[in-house]
mmCIF file of C-alpha atoms and ligand atoms in Angstrom:
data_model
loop_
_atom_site.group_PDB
_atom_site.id
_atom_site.type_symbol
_atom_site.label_atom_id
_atom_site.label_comp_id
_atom_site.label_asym_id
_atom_site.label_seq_id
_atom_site.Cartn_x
_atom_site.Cartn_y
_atom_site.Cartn_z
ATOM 1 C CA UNK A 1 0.816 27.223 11.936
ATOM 2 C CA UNK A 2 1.745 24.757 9.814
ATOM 3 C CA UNK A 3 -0.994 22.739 7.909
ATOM 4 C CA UNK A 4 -1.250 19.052 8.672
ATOM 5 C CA UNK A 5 -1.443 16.476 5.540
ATOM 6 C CA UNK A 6 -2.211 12.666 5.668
ATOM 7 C CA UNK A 7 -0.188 10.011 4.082
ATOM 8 C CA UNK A 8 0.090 6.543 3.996
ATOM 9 C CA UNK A 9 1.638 4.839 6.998
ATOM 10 C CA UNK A 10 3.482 2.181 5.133
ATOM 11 C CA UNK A 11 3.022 2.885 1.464
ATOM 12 C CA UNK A 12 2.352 -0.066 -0.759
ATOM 13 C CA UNK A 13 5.050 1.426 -3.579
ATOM 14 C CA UNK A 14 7.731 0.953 -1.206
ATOM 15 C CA UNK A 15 8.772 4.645 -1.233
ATOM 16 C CA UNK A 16 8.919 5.352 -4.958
ATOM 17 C CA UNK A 17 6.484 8.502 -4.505
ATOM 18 C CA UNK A 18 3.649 7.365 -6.078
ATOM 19 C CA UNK A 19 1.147 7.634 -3.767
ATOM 20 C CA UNK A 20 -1.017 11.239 -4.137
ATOM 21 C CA UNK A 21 0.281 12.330 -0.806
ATOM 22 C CA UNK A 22 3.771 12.813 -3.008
ATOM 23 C CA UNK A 23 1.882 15.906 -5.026
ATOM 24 C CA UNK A 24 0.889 17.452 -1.966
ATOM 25 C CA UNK A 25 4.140 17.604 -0.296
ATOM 26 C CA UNK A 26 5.481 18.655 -4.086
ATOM 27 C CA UNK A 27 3.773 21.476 -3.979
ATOM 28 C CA UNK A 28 4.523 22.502 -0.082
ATOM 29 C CA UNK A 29 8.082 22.353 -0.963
ATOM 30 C CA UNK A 30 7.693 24.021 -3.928
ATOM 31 C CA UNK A 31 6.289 27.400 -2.163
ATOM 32 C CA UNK A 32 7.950 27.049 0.764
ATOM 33 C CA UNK A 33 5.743 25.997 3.489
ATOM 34 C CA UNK A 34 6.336 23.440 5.693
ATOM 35 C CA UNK A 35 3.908 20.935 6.925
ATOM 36 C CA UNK A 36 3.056 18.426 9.665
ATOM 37 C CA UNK A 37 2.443 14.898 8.286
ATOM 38 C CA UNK A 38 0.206 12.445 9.873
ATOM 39 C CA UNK A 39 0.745 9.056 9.054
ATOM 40 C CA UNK A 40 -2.695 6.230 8.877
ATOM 41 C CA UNK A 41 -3.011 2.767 8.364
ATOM 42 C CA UNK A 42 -5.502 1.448 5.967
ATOM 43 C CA UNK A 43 -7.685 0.544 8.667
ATOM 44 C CA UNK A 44 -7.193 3.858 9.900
ATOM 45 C CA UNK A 45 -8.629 5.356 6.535
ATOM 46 C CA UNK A 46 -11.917 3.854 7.617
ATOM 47 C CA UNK A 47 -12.366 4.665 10.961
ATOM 48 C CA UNK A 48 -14.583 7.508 11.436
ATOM 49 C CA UNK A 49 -12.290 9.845 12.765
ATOM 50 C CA UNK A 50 -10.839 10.086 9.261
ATOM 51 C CA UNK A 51 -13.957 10.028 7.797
ATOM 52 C CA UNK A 52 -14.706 12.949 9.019
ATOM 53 C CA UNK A 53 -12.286 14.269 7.072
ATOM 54 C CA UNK A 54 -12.259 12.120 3.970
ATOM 55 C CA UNK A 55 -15.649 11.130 3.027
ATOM 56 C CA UNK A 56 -13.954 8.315 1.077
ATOM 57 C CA UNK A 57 -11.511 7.020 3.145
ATOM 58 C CA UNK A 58 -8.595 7.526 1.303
ATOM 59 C CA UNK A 59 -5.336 9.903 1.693
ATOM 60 C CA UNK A 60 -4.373 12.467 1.252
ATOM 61 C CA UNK A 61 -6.445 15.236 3.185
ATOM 62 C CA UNK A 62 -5.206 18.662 4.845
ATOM 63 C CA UNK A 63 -6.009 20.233 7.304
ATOM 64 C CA UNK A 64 -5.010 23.990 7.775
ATOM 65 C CA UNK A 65 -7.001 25.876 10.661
ATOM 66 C CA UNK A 66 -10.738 25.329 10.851
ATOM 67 C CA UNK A 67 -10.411 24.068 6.456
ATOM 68 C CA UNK A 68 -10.536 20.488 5.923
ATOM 69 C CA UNK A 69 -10.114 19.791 2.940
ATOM 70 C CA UNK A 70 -9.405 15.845 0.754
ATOM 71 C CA UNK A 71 -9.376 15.434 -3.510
ATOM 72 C CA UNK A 72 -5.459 16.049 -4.268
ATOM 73 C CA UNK A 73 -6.449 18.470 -7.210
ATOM 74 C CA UNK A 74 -8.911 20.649 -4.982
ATOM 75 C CA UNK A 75 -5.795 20.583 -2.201
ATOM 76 C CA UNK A 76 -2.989 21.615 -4.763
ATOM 77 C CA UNK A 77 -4.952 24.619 -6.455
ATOM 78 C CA UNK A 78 -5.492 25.935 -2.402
ATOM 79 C CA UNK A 79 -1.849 25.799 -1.933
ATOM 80 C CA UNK A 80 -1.361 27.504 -5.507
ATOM 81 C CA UNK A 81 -4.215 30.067 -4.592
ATOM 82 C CA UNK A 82 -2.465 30.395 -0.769
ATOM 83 C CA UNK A 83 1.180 31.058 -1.988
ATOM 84 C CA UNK A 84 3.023 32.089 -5.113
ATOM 85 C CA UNK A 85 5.104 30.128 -7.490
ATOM 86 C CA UNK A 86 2.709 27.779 -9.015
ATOM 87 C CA UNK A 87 0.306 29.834 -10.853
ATOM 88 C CA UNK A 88 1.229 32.232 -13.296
ATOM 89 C CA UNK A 89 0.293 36.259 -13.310
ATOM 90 C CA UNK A 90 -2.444 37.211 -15.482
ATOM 91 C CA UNK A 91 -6.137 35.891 -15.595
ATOM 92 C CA UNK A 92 -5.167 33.432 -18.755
ATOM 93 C CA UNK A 93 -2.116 32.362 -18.144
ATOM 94 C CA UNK A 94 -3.184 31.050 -14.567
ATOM 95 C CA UNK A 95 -6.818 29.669 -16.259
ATOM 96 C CA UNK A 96 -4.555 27.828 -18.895
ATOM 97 C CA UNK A 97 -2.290 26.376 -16.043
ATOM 98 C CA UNK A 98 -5.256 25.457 -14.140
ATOM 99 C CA UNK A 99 -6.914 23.628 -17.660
ATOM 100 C CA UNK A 100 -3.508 21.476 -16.883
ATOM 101 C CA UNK A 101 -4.001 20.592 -13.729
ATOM 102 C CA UNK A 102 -7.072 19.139 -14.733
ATOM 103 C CA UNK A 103 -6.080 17.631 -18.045
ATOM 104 C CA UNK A 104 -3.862 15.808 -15.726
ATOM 105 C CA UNK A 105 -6.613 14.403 -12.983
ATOM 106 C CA UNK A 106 -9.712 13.920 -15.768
ATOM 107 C CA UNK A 107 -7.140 13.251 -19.722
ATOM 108 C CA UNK A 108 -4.740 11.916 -18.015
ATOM 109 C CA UNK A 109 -4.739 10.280 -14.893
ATOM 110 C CA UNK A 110 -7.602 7.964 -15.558
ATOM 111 C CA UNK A 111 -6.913 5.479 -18.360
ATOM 112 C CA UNK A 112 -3.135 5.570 -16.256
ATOM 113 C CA UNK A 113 -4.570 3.957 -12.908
ATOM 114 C CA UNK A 114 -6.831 1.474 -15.536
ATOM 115 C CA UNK A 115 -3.547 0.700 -17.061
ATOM 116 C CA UNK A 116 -1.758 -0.207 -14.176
ATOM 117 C CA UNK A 117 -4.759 -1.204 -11.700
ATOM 118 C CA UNK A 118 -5.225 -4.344 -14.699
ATOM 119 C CA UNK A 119 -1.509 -4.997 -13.835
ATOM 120 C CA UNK A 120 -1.778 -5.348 -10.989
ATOM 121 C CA UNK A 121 -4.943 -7.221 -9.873
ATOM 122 C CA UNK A 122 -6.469 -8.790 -12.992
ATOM 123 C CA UNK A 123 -3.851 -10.683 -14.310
ATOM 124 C CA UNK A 124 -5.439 -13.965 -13.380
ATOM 125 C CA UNK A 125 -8.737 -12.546 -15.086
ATOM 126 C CA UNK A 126 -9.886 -14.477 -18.005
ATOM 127 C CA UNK A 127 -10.685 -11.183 -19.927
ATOM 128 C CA UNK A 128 -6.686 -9.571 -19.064
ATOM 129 C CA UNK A 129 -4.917 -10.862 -22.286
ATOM 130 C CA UNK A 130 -7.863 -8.887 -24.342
ATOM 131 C CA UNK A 131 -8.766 -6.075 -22.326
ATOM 132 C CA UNK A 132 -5.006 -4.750 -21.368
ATOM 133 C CA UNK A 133 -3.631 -4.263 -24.372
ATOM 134 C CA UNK A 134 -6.889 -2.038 -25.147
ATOM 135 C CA UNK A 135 -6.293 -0.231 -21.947
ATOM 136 C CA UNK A 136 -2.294 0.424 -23.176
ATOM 137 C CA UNK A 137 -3.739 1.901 -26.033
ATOM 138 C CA UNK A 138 -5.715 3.936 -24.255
ATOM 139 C CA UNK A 139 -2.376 5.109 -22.290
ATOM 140 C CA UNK A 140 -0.553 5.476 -25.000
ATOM 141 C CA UNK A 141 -2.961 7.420 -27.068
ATOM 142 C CA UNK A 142 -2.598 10.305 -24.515
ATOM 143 C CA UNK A 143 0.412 9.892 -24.285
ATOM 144 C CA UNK A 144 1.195 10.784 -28.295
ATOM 145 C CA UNK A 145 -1.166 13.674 -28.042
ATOM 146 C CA UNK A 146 0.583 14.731 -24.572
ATOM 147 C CA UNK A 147 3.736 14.627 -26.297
ATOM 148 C CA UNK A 148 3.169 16.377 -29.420
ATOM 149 C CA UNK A 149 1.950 19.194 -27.229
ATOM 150 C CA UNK A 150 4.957 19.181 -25.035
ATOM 151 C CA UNK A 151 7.461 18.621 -28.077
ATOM 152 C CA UNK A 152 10.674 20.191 -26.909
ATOM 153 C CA UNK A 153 9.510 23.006 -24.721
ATOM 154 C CA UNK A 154 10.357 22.514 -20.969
ATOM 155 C CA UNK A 155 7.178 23.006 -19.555
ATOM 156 C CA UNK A 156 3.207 22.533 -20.823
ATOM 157 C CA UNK A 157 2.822 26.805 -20.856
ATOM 158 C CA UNK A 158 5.016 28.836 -20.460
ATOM 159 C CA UNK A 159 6.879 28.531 -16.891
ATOM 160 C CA UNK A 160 6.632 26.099 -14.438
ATOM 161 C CA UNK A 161 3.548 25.710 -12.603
ATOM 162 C CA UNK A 162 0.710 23.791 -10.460
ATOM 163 C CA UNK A 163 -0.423 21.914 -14.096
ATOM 164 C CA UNK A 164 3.210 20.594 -14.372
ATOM 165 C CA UNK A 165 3.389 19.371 -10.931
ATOM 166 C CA UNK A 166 0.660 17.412 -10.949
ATOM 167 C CA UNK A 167 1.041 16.518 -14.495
ATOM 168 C CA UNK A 168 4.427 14.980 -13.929
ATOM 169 C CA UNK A 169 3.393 13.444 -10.796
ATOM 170 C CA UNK A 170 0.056 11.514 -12.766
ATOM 171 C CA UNK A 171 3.049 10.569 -15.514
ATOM 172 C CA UNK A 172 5.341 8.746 -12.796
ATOM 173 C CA UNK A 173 2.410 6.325 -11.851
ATOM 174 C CA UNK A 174 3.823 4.791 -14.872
ATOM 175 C CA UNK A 175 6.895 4.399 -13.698
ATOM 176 C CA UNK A 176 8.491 0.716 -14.155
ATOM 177 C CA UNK A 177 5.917 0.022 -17.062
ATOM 178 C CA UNK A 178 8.339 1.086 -19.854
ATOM 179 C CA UNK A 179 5.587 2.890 -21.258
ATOM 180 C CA UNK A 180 6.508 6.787 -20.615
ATOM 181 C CA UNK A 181 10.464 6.072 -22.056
ATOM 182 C CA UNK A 182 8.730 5.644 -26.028
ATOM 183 C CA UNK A 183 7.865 8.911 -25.790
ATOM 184 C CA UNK A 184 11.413 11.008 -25.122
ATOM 185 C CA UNK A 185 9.804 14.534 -25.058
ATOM 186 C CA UNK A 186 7.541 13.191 -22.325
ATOM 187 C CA UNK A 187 11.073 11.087 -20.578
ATOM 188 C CA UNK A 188 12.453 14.504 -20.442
ATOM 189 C CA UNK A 189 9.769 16.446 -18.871
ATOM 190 C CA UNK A 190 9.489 13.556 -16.076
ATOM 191 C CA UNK A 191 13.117 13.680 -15.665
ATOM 192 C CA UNK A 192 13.177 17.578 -15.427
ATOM 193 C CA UNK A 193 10.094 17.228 -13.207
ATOM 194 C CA UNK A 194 12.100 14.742 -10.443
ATOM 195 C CA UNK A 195 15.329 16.888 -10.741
ATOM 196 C CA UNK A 196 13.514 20.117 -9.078
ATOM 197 C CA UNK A 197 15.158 20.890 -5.472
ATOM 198 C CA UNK A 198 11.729 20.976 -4.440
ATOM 199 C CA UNK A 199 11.061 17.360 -5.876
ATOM 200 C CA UNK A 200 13.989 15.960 -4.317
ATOM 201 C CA UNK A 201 13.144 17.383 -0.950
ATOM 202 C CA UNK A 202 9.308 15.692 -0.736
ATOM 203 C CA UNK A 203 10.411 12.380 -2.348
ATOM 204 C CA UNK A 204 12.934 12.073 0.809
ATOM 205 C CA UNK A 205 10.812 13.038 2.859
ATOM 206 C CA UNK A 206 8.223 10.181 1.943
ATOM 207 C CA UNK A 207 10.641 7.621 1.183
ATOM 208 C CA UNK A 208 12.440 8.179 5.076
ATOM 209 C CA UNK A 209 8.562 7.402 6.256
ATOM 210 C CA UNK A 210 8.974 3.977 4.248
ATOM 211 C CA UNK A 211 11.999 3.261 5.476
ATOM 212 C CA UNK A 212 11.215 4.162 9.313
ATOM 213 C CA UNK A 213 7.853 1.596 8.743
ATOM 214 C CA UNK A 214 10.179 -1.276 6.650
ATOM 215 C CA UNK A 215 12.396 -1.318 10.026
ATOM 216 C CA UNK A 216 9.499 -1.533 12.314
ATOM 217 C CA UNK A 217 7.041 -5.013 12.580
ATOM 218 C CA UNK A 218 5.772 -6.319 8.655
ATOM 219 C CA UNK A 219 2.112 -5.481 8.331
ATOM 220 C CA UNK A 220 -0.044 -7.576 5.672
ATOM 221 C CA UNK A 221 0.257 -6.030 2.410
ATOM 222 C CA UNK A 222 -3.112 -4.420 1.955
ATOM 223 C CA UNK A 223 -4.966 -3.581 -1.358
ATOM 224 C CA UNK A 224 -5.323 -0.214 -2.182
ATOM 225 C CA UNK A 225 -7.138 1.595 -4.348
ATOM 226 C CA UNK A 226 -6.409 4.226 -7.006
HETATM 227 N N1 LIG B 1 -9.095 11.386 -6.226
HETATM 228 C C1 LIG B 1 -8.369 11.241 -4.985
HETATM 229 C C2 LIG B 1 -7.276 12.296 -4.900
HETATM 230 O O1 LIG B 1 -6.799 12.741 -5.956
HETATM 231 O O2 LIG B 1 -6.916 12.707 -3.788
HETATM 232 C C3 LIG B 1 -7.819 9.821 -4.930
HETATM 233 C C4 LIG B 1 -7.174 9.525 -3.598
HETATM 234 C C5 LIG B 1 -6.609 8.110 -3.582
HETATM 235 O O3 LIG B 1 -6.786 7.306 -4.514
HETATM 236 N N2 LIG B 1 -5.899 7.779 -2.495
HETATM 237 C C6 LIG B 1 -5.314 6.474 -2.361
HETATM 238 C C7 LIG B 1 -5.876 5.780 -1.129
HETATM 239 O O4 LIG B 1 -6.048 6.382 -0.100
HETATM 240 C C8 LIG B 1 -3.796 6.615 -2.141
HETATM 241 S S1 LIG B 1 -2.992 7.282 -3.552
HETATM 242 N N3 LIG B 1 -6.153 4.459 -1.257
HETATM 243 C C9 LIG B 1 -6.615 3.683 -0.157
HETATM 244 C C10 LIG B 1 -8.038 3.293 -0.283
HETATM 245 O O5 LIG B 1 -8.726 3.747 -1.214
HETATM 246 O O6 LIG B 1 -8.465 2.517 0.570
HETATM 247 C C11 LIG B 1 -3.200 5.913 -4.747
HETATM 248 C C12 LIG B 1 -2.018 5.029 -4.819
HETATM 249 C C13 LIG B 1 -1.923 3.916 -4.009
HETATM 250 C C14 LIG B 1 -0.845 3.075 -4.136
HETATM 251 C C15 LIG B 1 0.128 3.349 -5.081
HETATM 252 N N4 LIG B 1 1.246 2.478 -5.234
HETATM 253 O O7 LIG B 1 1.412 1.532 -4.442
HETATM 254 O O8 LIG B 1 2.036 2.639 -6.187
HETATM 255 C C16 LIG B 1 0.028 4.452 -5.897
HETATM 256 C C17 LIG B 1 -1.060 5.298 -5.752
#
């Protein structure tokens, strides 16, 4: 049976993948599993029902059998666990892949959603012209040390794996910022990231849910979080 995932009903980045659902249907692809996607609104996410299954309201969650489970990372290292191709053999290799994935969620990820959460809502804040070019820093701190890890290799160890995925997928919340493209080693990995059959497959997938909503009645634009 295939498991069920939840994703946004009409995403507010317009199809461009960057909502977390995008990792989780990554992955799927990635080992071959299929899955059944149920779409919610953002009143939705608060309702109870989906409570139930997200104590925070928010997407994505899965459901496979009698396991419910939300937190993207916790969902991607089940499907790595479940199926093969994104963990390496050997006990060190797969603990280094998994330091990734969460070098990724806890280096990574938060100082990116700072970045581009000031962007986006506090530009009209008195404190923006001071605090976001501090929070850029932040970014692009990571990002130096990111890259001079990466250099030229293709991957961060060794082959491909559940570290990557996610990694590359924290990386594109900066797309349109014109931040990532300083950093060419880090370009590159995105780019080799996007161009995986697997890739290509989920972000069609989401973007033909975007396009089915854009065609149907305009909702509000609602303001989400993370
Ligand atoms: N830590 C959780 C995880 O990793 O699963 C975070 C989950 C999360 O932030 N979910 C967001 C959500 O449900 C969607 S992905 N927000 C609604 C709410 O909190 O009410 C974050 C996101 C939203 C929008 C864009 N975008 O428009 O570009 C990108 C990413």
């Amino acid at each position: 049976m295939n498991p069920t995932i939840t994703a946004f009903e009409r995403s507010p980045d317009r199809g461009r993948g960057l909502a977390r659902d995008m990792r989780i249907r990554w992955a799927l692809e990635e080992v071959g599993q299929s899955c059944d996607v149920r779409l919610v609104s953002f009143a939705a996410m608060k309702q109870p029902a989906h409570l139930a299954l997200h104590p925070f309201g928010q997407i994505p969650t899965y459901e496979e059998g009698d396991l419910v489970l939300f937190e993207s990372g916790a969902i991607l290292l089940h499907i790595a666990q479940r199926h093969l191709g994104l963990l390496p053999e050997g006990a060190n290799a797969r603990a280094r892949a998994m330091a990734w994935l969460f070098a990724a969620l806890n280096t990574m990820e938060p100082p990116i959603v700072e970045y581009g959460m000031s962007k986006l809502f506090e530009r009209d804040k008195p404190w923006f012209e001071q605090r976001h070019p501090m929070l850029e820093e932040r970014v692009r701190t990571r990002l130096g040390q990111l890259s001079a890890h990466l250099s030229d290799t293709d991957w961060l160890d060794g082959d491909f794996s559940l570290g990557d995925l996610m990694m590359v997928t924290v990386l594109r919340r900066l797309d349109g910022h014109g931040v990532v493209e300083d950093y060419p080693h880090l370009a590159a990995y995105v780019a080799r990231g996007e161009a995986r059959p697997a890739y290509q497959r989920a972000f069609q997938a989401q973007l033909a849910v975007f396009n089915r909503a854009a065609a149907g009645p305009a909702t509000p634009p609602s303001p989400a979080t993370g």
